[in-house]
Short mmCIF file of C-alpha atoms in Angstrom, two decimals:
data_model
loop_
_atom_site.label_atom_id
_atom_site.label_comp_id
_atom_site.label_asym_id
_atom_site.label_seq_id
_atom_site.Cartn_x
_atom_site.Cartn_y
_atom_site.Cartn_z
CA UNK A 30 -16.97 -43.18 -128.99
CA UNK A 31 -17.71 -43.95 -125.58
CA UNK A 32 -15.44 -46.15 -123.93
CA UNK A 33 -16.30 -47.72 -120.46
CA UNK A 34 -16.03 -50.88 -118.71
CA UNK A 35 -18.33 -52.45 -115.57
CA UNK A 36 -17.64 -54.04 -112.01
CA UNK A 37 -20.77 -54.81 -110.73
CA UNK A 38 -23.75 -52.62 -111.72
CA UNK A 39 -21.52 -49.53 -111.92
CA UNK A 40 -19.78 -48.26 -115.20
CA UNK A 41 -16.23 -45.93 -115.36
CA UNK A 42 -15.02 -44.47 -117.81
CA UNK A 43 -11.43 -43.59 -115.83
CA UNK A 44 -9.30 -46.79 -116.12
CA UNK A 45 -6.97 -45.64 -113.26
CA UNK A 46 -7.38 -47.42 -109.80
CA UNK A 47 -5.88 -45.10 -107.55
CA UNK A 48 -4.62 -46.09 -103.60
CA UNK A 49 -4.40 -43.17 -100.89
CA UNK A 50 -1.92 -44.66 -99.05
CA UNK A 51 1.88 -43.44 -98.06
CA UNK A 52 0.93 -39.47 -99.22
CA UNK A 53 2.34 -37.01 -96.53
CA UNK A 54 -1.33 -35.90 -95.58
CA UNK A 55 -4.89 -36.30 -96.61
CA UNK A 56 -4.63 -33.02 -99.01
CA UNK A 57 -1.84 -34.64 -100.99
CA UNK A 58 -4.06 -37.58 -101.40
CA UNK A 59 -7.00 -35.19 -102.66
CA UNK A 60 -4.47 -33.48 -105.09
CA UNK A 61 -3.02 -36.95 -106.44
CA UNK A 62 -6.79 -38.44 -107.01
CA UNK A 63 -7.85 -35.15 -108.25
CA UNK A 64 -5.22 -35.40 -111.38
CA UNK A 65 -4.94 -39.01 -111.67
CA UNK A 66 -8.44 -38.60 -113.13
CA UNK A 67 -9.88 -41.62 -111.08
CA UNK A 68 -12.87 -42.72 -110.64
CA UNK A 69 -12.48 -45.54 -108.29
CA UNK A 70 -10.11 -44.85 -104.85
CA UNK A 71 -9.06 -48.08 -103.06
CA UNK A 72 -8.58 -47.50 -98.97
CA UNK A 73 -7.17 -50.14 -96.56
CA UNK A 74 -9.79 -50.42 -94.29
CA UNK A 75 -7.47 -51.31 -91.73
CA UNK A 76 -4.86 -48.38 -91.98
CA UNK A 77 -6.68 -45.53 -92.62
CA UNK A 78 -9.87 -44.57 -90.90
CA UNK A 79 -12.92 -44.72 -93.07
CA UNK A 80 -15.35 -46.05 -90.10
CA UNK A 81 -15.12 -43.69 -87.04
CA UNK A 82 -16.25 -39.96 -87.36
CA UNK A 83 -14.92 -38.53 -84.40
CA UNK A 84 -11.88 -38.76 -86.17
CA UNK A 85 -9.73 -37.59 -89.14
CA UNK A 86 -11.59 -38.95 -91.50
CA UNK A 87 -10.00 -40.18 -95.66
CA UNK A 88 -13.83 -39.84 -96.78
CA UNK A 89 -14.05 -36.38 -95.49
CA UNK A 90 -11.25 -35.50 -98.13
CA UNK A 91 -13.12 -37.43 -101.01
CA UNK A 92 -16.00 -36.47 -102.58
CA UNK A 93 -18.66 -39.24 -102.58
CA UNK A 94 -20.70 -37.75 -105.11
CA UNK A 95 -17.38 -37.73 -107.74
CA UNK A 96 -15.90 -40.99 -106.32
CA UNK A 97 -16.31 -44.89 -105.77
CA UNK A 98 -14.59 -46.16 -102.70
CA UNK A 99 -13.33 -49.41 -102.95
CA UNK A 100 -12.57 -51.06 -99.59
CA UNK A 101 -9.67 -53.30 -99.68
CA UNK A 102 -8.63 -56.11 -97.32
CA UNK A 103 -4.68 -55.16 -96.95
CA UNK A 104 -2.86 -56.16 -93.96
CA UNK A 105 -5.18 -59.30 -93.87
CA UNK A 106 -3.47 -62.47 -93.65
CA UNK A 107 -6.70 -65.10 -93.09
CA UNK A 108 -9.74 -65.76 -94.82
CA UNK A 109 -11.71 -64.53 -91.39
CA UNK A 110 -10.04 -61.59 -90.95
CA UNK A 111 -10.74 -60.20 -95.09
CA UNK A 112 -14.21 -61.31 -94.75
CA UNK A 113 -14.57 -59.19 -91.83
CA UNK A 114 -13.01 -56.52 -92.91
CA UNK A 115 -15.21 -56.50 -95.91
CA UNK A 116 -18.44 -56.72 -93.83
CA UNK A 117 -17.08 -53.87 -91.69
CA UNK A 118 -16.54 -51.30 -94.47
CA UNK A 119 -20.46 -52.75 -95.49
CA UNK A 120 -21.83 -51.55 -92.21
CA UNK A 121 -19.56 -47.71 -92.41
CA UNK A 122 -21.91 -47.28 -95.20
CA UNK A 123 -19.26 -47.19 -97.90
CA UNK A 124 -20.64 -50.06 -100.22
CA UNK A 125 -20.44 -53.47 -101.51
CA UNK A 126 -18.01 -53.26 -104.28
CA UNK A 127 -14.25 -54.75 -102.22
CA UNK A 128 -11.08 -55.21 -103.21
CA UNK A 129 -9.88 -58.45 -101.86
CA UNK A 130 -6.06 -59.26 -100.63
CA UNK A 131 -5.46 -62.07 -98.65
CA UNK A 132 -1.17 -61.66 -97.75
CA UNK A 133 0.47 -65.05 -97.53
CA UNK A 134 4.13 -63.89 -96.72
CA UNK A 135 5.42 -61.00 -95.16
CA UNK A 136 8.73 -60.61 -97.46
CA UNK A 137 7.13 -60.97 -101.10
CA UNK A 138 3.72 -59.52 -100.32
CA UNK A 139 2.53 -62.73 -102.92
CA UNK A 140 -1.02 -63.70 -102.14
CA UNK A 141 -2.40 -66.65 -100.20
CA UNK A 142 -4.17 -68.28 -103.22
CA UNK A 143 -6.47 -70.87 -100.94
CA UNK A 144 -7.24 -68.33 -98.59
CA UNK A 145 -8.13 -65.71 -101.10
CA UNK A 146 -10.62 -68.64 -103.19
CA UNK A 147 -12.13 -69.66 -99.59
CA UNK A 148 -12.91 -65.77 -98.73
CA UNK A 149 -14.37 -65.08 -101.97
CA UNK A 150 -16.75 -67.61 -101.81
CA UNK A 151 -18.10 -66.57 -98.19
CA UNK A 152 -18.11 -63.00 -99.60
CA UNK A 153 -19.76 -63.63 -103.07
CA UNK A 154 -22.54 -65.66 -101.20
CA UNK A 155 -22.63 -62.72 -99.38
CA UNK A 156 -23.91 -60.44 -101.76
CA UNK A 157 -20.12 -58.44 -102.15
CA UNK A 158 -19.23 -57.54 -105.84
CA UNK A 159 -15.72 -58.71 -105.51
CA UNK A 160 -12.47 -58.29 -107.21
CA UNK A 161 -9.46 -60.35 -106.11
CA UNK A 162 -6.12 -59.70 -106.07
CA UNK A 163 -4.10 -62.58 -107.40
CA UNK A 164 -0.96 -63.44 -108.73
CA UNK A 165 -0.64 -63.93 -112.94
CA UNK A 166 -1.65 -67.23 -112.74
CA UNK A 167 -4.51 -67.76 -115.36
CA UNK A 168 -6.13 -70.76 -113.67
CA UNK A 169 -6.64 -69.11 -110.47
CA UNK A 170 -8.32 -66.11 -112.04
CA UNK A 171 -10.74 -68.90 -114.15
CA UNK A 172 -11.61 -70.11 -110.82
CA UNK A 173 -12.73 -67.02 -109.14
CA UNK A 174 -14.51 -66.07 -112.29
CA UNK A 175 -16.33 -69.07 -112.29
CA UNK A 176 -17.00 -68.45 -108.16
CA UNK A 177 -18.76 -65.05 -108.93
CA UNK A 178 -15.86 -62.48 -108.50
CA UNK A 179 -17.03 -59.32 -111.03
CA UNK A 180 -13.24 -58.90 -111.99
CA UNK A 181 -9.74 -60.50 -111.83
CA UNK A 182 -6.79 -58.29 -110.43
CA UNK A 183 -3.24 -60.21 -111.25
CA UNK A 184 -0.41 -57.96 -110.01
CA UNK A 185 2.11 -56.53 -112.54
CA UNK A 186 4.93 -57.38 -109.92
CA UNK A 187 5.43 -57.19 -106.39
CA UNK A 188 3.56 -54.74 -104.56
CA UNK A 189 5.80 -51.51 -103.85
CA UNK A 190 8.52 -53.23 -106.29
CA UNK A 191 8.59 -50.65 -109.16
CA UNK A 192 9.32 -53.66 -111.48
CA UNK A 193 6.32 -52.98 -114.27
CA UNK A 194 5.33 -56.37 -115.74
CA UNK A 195 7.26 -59.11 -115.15
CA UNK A 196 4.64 -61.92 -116.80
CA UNK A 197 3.43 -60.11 -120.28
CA UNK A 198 2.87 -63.66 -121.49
CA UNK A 199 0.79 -64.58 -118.19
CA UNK A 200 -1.42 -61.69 -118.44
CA UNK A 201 -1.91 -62.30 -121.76
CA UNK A 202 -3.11 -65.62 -121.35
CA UNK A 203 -5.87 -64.51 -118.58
CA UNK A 204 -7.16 -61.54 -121.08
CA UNK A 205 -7.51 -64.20 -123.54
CA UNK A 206 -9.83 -66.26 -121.31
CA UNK A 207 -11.73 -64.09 -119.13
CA UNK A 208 -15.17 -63.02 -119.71
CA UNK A 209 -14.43 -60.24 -116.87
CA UNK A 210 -12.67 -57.43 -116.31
CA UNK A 211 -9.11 -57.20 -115.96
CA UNK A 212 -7.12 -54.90 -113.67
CA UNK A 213 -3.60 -54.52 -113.23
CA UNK A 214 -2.35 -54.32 -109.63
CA UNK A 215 0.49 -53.48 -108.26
CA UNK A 216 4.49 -53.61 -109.31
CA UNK A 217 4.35 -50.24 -111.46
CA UNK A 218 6.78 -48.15 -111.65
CA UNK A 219 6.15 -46.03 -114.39
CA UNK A 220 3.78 -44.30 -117.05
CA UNK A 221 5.29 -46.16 -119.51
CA UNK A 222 4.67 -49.37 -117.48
CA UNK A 223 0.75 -48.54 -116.99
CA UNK A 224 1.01 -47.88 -120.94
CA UNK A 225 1.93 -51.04 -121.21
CA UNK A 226 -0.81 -52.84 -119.55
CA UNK A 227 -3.73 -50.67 -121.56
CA UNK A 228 -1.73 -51.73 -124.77
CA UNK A 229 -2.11 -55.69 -123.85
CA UNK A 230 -5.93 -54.87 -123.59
CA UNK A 231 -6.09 -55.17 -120.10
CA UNK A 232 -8.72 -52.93 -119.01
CA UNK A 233 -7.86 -51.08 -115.66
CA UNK A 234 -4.69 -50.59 -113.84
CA UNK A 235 -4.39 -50.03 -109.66
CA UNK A 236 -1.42 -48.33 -108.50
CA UNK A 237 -0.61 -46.47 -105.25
CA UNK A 238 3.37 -46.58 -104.49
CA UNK A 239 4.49 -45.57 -108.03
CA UNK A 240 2.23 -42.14 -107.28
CA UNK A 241 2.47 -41.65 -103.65
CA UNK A 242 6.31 -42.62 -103.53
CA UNK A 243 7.10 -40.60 -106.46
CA UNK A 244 9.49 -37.38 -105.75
CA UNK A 245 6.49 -35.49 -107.18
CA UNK A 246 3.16 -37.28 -106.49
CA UNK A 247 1.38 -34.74 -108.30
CA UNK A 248 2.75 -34.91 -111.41
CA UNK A 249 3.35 -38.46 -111.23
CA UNK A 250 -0.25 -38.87 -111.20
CA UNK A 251 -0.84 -36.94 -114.29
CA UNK A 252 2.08 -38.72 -115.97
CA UNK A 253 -0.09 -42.11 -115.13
CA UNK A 254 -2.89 -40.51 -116.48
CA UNK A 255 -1.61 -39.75 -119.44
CA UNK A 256 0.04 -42.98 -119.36
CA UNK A 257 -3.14 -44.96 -119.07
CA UNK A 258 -4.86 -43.36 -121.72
CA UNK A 259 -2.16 -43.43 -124.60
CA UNK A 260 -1.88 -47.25 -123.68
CA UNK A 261 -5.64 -47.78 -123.92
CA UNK A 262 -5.99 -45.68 -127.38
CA UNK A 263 -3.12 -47.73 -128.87
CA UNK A 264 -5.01 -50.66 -127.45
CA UNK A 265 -8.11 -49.95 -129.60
CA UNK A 266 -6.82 -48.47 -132.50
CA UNK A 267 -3.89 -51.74 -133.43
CA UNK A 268 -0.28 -51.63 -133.17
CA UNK A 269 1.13 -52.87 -136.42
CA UNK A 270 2.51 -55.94 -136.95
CA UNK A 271 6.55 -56.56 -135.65
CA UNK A 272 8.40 -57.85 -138.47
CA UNK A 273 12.56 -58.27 -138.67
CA UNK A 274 13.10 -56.86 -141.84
CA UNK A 275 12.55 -52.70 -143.47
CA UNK A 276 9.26 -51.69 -145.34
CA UNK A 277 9.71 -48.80 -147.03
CA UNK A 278 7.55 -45.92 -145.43
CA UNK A 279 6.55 -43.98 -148.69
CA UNK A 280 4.68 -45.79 -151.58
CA UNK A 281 7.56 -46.87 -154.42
CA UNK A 282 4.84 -46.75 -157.43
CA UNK A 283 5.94 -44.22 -160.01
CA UNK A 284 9.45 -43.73 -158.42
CA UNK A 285 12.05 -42.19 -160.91
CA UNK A 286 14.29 -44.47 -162.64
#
């Protein structure tokens, strides 16, 4: 059975997000996305150089060909300065399909909700296929749903924390209402955390910390792997039901007496 999902125009079939930053070098990187199985690689547009080719250069360690770059807005703290880092990455040739993160505080990393609705809108109009990163808050990702945005992108935790999902019962609430994508992003730790967010039904996860910080990236990123697709089969095929009490596992028809 095939088993994809959409942003935009453009269908995966890998429902790992991978991030190249923090990795000791750009081969690391390669390694990681290489057996992380993604499909899509998100790159800060502002700290790592993706626009000048007189330079070391992330793309020239990715192959286009085998990989979507997604552009992201990190280290942006304004609605002006996303949308222009968005329309930069347009004009390096790397595409319209952007990650947006607006930062509201330095300490917590949380989002600036107002600024994050105002730049979507500009960028939507613009023509961008954008997906927003949010907190779990299922009203905000209604509203940028309703503005256009092609998925929603509530974070797991706080960015770098480790923490897996603090907010089941808020991300269950968006999956239950949106008519668009949802991905995961940021706050994993651990496989079993990423497991965890394919069993809910969400359908992508982004991580970059809990693979480049690991003590082994490399097989961290195959332990995510693995991670994400065990979560997404149980997903599909139906836990069974909790209940407090023992049923018996073998039939008790015809049982000596």
């Amino acid at each position: 059975m095939e088993d994809t999902y959409k942003l935009g125009d453009k269908t995966f079939r890998s429902r790992l997000i991978v991030g190249t930053g923090k990795y000791k070098d750009f081969a690391e990187t390669k390694k990681a996305i290489e057996v992380s199985g993604a499909e899509i690689v998100t790159v800060a547009v502002r700290r790592v150089n993706i626009t000048d080719p007189n330079k070391e250069n992330l793309l020239d360690y990715l192959d286009p060909k085998k990989y979507t770059i997604l552009p992201n807005t990190a280290g942006c703290y304004n609605a002006e300065d996303a949308v222009r880092t968005c329309r930069l990455a347009r004009e390096a040739g790397v595409g319209k399909l952007v990650k947006l993160e607006v930062i509201g505080d330095d300490k917590t990393l949380f989002p600036d909700i107002p600024a994050t609705l105002e730049a979507a809108k500009i960028l939507v109009k613009e023509g961008f296929v954008v997906l927003p990163y949010i907190n779990d808050d299922p009203i905000t990702a209604k509203k940028l749903e309703e503005m256009g945005c092609a998925a929603v992108m509530p974070l797991a935790a706080p960015i770098g924390s480790g923490l897996g999902i603090r907010n089941p019962y808020n991300i269950k609430i968006i999956l239950e209402h949106a008519k668009v994508p949802v991905i995961v992003d940021a706050g994993v730790g651990t496989a079993s955390d990423a497991a965890l967010a394919m069993e809910m039904g969400c359908d992508a996860i982004l991580m970059n910390t809990a693979i480049a910080g690991a003590k082994d990236p490399i097989l961290m990123a195959e332990a995510m792997r693995q991670g994400v697709e065990a979560g997404r089969k149980a997903f599909l095929a139906g836990r069974i039901p909790r209940k407090l009490y023992a049923t018996a596992s073998s039939p008790i028809e015809g049982m000596l007496t």
